[in-house]
Amino acid sequence: MSNLMNAVDPAVTFVLVHGAGSNAYGWSPVVAELGLRGHRAVAVDLPGHGPGAYFPLSYQAPQDLARLRTEPSPIAGTTLADCAAHVAAVVRRAHRGGPVVLAGQSLGGVTLNAAADLVPELISHLVYVSAFCPAKRASMNELMATQEAAASHIFKMPPVPTPPELGVTRVNWRSSDPGFLRTVKEAIAADYSDSEVRTLLNILEPDESAALGASDGRGLPHKWGRIPRTYVRFTEDRALPPALQDLMIREADETTPDNPFRVRSLAAPHIGPRDPALLADELEQVALLCR
């Protein structure tokens, strides 16, 4: 356990936002570690996730792969504005107890930008954990079209080929294809065991709103851009390659040169370090900055 516990103001609340196809449970190891250190932390389920998630009937066993390509999902109607409003509401409640550190992982970084625009005065620090941070390029989709993203193993992961009008990005995490397991492991959890990866796949959700990846997620310089921010780089990330992470850091710093990123690096794949204490250490260091 970190020796920082007694030095950090326990009134700081960490509000944690998950990435695509995930939910609050993905933050559970870090929330537990922070709680054991005496901190307040809440992991948010974005709209259409967690208890509100929709699992298509065709996704259940025995799977109907043909129907899975066309079965509608209510998450298609979820917008970036919906996610931002939901997180902003959590921040408002959390702020009653003291400073708020708002952290997001992967696609959750886009929601961080949008939520920060809504309540900049209530957020003491933003933390991007190998997360998307559009600044000059408008969206996640535009960032993934850059040369820096070309090496991403995400492109090797076959999505369910749903028609565009369905409005969802769908992944069959319950695929029985051993090649799919190998591809997913390589993309997001390369140093985890096969058993750990299978456990991960069983907590992921098949559907994500396609609108989130296409939405303009650039933060406003006079709102989002005035909040101190940290980027935690994952140097072993094969989904968001370090070159892409560095591009986002650089473009955000060019957008708000008077408020550059504080940058930290961890040797971790996309889903994070196997030891949650490493990420908890980084969040504690951020909390110190909020005193």
Short mmCIF file of N, CA, C and O in Angstrom, two decimals, residues 38-103:
data_model
loop_
_atom_site.label_atom_id
_atom_site.label_comp_id
_atom_site.label_asym_id
_atom_site.label_seq_id
_atom_site.Cartn_x
_atom_site.Cartn_y
_atom_site.Cartn_z
N GLY A 38 -8.44 4.38 2.03
CA GLY A 38 -9.20 5.41 2.72
C GLY A 38 -9.77 6.49 1.83
O GLY A 38 -10.19 7.55 2.33
N HIS A 39 -9.85 6.25 0.52
CA HIS A 39 -10.34 7.26 -0.40
C HIS A 39 -11.79 7.00 -0.82
O HIS A 39 -12.28 5.88 -0.75
N ARG A 40 -12.42 8.06 -1.28
CA ARG A 40 -13.77 7.96 -1.84
C ARG A 40 -13.65 7.81 -3.35
O ARG A 40 -12.95 8.58 -4.00
N ALA A 41 -14.32 6.80 -3.90
CA ALA A 41 -14.28 6.58 -5.33
C ALA A 41 -15.60 5.99 -5.79
O ALA A 41 -16.18 5.14 -5.10
N VAL A 42 -16.06 6.45 -6.94
CA VAL A 42 -17.29 5.92 -7.52
C VAL A 42 -17.05 5.68 -9.00
O VAL A 42 -16.55 6.55 -9.71
N ALA A 43 -17.37 4.48 -9.46
CA ALA A 43 -17.28 4.14 -10.88
C ALA A 43 -18.67 4.30 -11.48
O ALA A 43 -19.66 3.82 -10.93
N VAL A 44 -18.74 4.96 -12.60
CA VAL A 44 -20.01 5.32 -13.23
C VAL A 44 -20.36 4.31 -14.32
O VAL A 44 -19.50 3.90 -15.11
N ASP A 45 -21.62 3.89 -14.37
CA ASP A 45 -22.14 3.17 -15.52
C ASP A 45 -22.75 4.21 -16.47
O ASP A 45 -23.72 4.89 -16.11
N LEU A 46 -22.18 4.34 -17.66
CA LEU A 46 -22.74 5.27 -18.62
C LEU A 46 -24.11 4.78 -19.10
O LEU A 46 -24.43 3.59 -18.95
N PRO A 47 -24.95 5.66 -19.65
CA PRO A 47 -26.28 5.24 -20.11
C PRO A 47 -26.20 4.04 -21.05
O PRO A 47 -25.37 3.99 -21.95
N GLY A 48 -27.06 3.05 -20.78
CA GLY A 48 -27.06 1.84 -21.59
C GLY A 48 -26.03 0.82 -21.20
O GLY A 48 -25.81 -0.16 -21.92
N HIS A 49 -25.39 1.01 -20.04
CA HIS A 49 -24.36 0.10 -19.58
C HIS A 49 -24.65 -0.35 -18.15
O HIS A 49 -25.50 0.21 -17.47
N GLY A 50 -23.93 -1.37 -17.70
CA GLY A 50 -24.14 -1.87 -16.35
C GLY A 50 -25.52 -2.47 -16.21
O GLY A 50 -25.97 -3.21 -17.09
N PRO A 51 -26.26 -2.15 -15.14
CA PRO A 51 -27.61 -2.70 -14.97
C PRO A 51 -28.56 -2.30 -16.10
O PRO A 51 -29.56 -2.98 -16.33
N GLY A 52 -28.24 -1.22 -16.81
CA GLY A 52 -29.08 -0.77 -17.92
C GLY A 52 -28.67 -1.31 -19.27
O GLY A 52 -29.20 -0.90 -20.31
N ALA A 53 -27.72 -2.26 -19.29
CA ALA A 53 -27.22 -2.79 -20.56
C ALA A 53 -28.27 -3.68 -21.23
O ALA A 53 -29.11 -4.29 -20.57
N TYR A 54 -28.17 -3.74 -22.56
CA TYR A 54 -29.05 -4.61 -23.34
C TYR A 54 -28.21 -5.70 -23.97
O TYR A 54 -27.22 -5.43 -24.65
N PHE A 55 -28.61 -6.96 -23.73
CA PHE A 55 -27.93 -8.10 -24.32
C PHE A 55 -28.89 -8.74 -25.32
O PHE A 55 -29.91 -9.31 -24.92
N PRO A 56 -28.61 -8.63 -26.61
CA PRO A 56 -29.52 -9.19 -27.61
C PRO A 56 -29.80 -10.67 -27.36
O PRO A 56 -28.92 -11.42 -26.93
N LEU A 57 -31.02 -11.10 -27.65
CA LEU A 57 -31.35 -12.51 -27.49
C LEU A 57 -30.43 -13.38 -28.34
O LEU A 57 -30.05 -14.48 -27.94
N SER A 58 -30.07 -12.87 -29.50
CA SER A 58 -29.21 -13.64 -30.39
C SER A 58 -27.78 -13.77 -29.87
O SER A 58 -27.01 -14.58 -30.38
N TYR A 59 -27.45 -13.01 -28.84
CA TYR A 59 -26.11 -13.04 -28.22
C TYR A 59 -26.03 -14.16 -27.20
O TYR A 59 -24.95 -14.59 -26.83
N GLN A 60 -27.20 -14.61 -26.70
CA GLN A 60 -27.23 -15.64 -25.68
C GLN A 60 -26.99 -17.02 -26.30
O GLN A 60 -27.18 -17.23 -27.49
N ALA A 61 -26.60 -17.96 -25.47
CA ALA A 61 -26.38 -19.32 -25.97
C ALA A 61 -27.71 -20.08 -26.07
O ALA A 61 -28.55 -19.97 -25.16
N PRO A 62 -27.92 -20.83 -27.14
CA PRO A 62 -27.06 -20.93 -28.32
C PRO A 62 -27.20 -19.67 -29.18
O PRO A 62 -28.30 -19.17 -29.38
N GLN A 63 -26.08 -19.17 -29.66
CA GLN A 63 -26.10 -17.92 -30.40
C GLN A 63 -26.70 -18.09 -31.79
O GLN A 63 -26.53 -19.13 -32.43
N ASP A 64 -27.39 -17.03 -32.21
CA ASP A 64 -27.91 -16.96 -33.58
C ASP A 64 -27.10 -15.88 -34.29
O ASP A 64 -27.42 -14.70 -34.24
N LEU A 65 -26.02 -16.29 -34.94
CA LEU A 65 -25.08 -15.32 -35.50
C LEU A 65 -25.68 -14.52 -36.64
O LEU A 65 -25.34 -13.34 -36.82
N ALA A 66 -26.59 -15.10 -37.40
CA ALA A 66 -27.24 -14.35 -38.48
C ALA A 66 -28.12 -13.25 -37.91
O ALA A 66 -28.10 -12.10 -38.37
N ARG A 67 -28.89 -13.58 -36.89
CA ARG A 67 -29.76 -12.58 -36.28
C ARG A 67 -28.96 -11.52 -35.53
O ARG A 67 -29.37 -10.36 -35.45
N LEU A 68 -27.80 -11.92 -34.98
CA LEU A 68 -26.97 -10.97 -34.24
C LEU A 68 -26.54 -9.80 -35.12
O LEU A 68 -26.29 -8.71 -34.62
N ARG A 69 -26.47 -10.01 -36.41
CA ARG A 69 -26.06 -8.94 -37.32
C ARG A 69 -27.12 -7.86 -37.49
O ARG A 69 -26.79 -6.74 -37.89
N THR A 70 -28.36 -8.17 -37.20
CA THR A 70 -29.45 -7.22 -37.49
C THR A 70 -30.34 -6.90 -36.29
O THR A 70 -31.19 -6.03 -36.38
N GLU A 71 -30.14 -7.58 -35.17
CA GLU A 71 -31.03 -7.35 -34.02
C GLU A 71 -30.80 -5.94 -33.45
O GLU A 71 -29.68 -5.58 -33.11
N PRO A 72 -31.86 -5.14 -33.34
CA PRO A 72 -31.71 -3.77 -32.85
C PRO A 72 -31.31 -3.73 -31.37
O PRO A 72 -31.48 -4.69 -30.63
N SER A 73 -30.76 -2.59 -30.98
CA SER A 73 -30.38 -2.37 -29.58
C SER A 73 -30.79 -0.96 -29.18
O SER A 73 -30.56 -0.01 -29.93
N PRO A 74 -31.37 -0.79 -28.00
CA PRO A 74 -31.76 0.55 -27.55
C PRO A 74 -30.59 1.50 -27.35
O PRO A 74 -30.78 2.72 -27.33
N ILE A 75 -29.38 0.96 -27.20
CA ILE A 75 -28.23 1.85 -26.98
C ILE A 75 -27.94 2.69 -28.22
O ILE A 75 -27.21 3.68 -28.14
N ALA A 76 -28.51 2.32 -29.36
CA ALA A 76 -28.30 3.10 -30.58
C ALA A 76 -28.74 4.55 -30.41
O ALA A 76 -28.23 5.45 -31.07
N GLY A 77 -29.68 4.79 -29.49
CA GLY A 77 -30.17 6.15 -29.28
C GLY A 77 -29.35 6.95 -28.29
O GLY A 77 -29.65 8.13 -28.04
N THR A 78 -28.31 6.36 -27.72
CA THR A 78 -27.49 7.05 -26.73
C THR A 78 -26.50 7.98 -27.41
O THR A 78 -25.79 7.58 -28.34
N THR A 79 -26.45 9.22 -26.95
CA THR A 79 -25.56 10.22 -27.55
C THR A 79 -24.45 10.61 -26.58
O THR A 79 -24.51 10.33 -25.37
N LEU A 80 -23.46 11.31 -27.12
CA LEU A 80 -22.40 11.83 -26.26
C LEU A 80 -22.98 12.82 -25.25
O LEU A 80 -22.54 12.87 -24.09
N ALA A 81 -23.96 13.60 -25.66
CA ALA A 81 -24.61 14.53 -24.74
C ALA A 81 -25.26 13.79 -23.57
O ALA A 81 -25.23 14.27 -22.42
N ASP A 82 -25.86 12.63 -23.85
CA ASP A 82 -26.46 11.83 -22.77
C ASP A 82 -25.40 11.39 -21.77
O ASP A 82 -25.59 11.49 -20.55
N CYS A 83 -24.27 10.91 -22.29
CA CYS A 83 -23.19 10.45 -21.41
C CYS A 83 -22.62 11.60 -20.59
O CYS A 83 -22.37 11.45 -19.39
N ALA A 84 -22.43 12.74 -21.24
CA ALA A 84 -21.87 13.90 -20.54
C ALA A 84 -22.80 14.38 -19.44
O ALA A 84 -22.36 14.70 -18.32
N ALA A 85 -24.09 14.43 -19.72
CA ALA A 85 -25.05 14.88 -18.72
C ALA A 85 -25.09 13.93 -17.53
O ALA A 85 -25.20 14.35 -16.37
N HIS A 86 -25.00 12.64 -17.81
CA HIS A 86 -25.02 11.64 -16.75
C HIS A 86 -23.80 11.79 -15.83
O HIS A 86 -23.94 11.79 -14.60
N VAL A 87 -22.62 11.94 -16.43
CA VAL A 87 -21.40 12.08 -15.63
C VAL A 87 -21.40 13.41 -14.88
O VAL A 87 -21.00 13.47 -13.71
N ALA A 88 -21.87 14.46 -15.53
CA ALA A 88 -21.93 15.76 -14.87
C ALA A 88 -22.81 15.71 -13.63
O ALA A 88 -22.51 16.33 -12.60
N ALA A 89 -23.91 14.94 -13.71
CA ALA A 89 -24.81 14.81 -12.55
C ALA A 89 -24.09 14.09 -11.40
O ALA A 89 -24.27 14.46 -10.23
N VAL A 90 -23.29 13.09 -11.72
CA VAL A 90 -22.52 12.40 -10.69
C VAL A 90 -21.49 13.35 -10.07
O VAL A 90 -21.31 13.39 -8.85
N VAL A 91 -20.83 14.13 -10.92
CA VAL A 91 -19.84 15.09 -10.42
C VAL A 91 -20.49 16.10 -9.48
O VAL A 91 -19.92 16.45 -8.43
N ARG A 92 -21.68 16.57 -9.83
CA ARG A 92 -22.37 17.55 -8.96
C ARG A 92 -22.61 16.96 -7.56
O ARG A 92 -22.43 17.63 -6.55
N ARG A 93 -23.04 15.72 -7.52
CA ARG A 93 -23.29 15.09 -6.22
C ARG A 93 -21.98 14.85 -5.48
O ARG A 93 -21.87 15.09 -4.27
N ALA A 94 -20.97 14.36 -6.19
CA ALA A 94 -19.69 14.06 -5.55
C ALA A 94 -19.02 15.32 -5.02
O ALA A 94 -18.35 15.29 -3.98
N HIS A 95 -19.22 16.44 -5.70
CA HIS A 95 -18.55 17.69 -5.33
C HIS A 95 -19.03 18.22 -3.98
O HIS A 95 -18.33 19.01 -3.35
N ARG A 96 -20.19 17.78 -3.54
CA ARG A 96 -20.69 18.23 -2.23
C ARG A 96 -19.74 17.82 -1.11
O ARG A 96 -19.73 18.44 -0.04
N GLY A 97 -18.96 16.77 -1.35
CA GLY A 97 -18.04 16.29 -0.32
C GLY A 97 -16.63 16.80 -0.46
O GLY A 97 -15.77 16.45 0.36
N GLY A 98 -16.35 17.60 -1.49
CA GLY A 98 -14.99 18.10 -1.67
C GLY A 98 -14.56 18.03 -3.12
O GLY A 98 -15.38 17.84 -4.02
N PRO A 99 -13.26 18.18 -3.37
CA PRO A 99 -12.75 18.20 -4.75
C PRO A 99 -13.04 16.89 -5.48
O PRO A 99 -13.10 15.81 -4.88
N VAL A 100 -13.22 17.00 -6.80
CA VAL A 100 -13.49 15.84 -7.65
C VAL A 100 -12.37 15.66 -8.65
O VAL A 100 -11.97 16.62 -9.34
N VAL A 101 -11.84 14.45 -8.72
CA VAL A 101 -10.93 14.04 -9.78
C VAL A 101 -11.73 13.16 -10.72
O VAL A 101 -12.25 12.11 -10.32
N LEU A 102 -11.87 13.59 -11.97
CA LEU A 102 -12.64 12.85 -12.96
C LEU A 102 -11.68 12.12 -13.89
O LEU A 102 -10.85 12.75 -14.55
N ALA A 103 -11.78 10.79 -13.91
CA ALA A 103 -10.87 9.97 -14.71
C ALA A 103 -11.66 9.12 -15.69
O ALA A 103 -12.76 8.65 -15.38
#
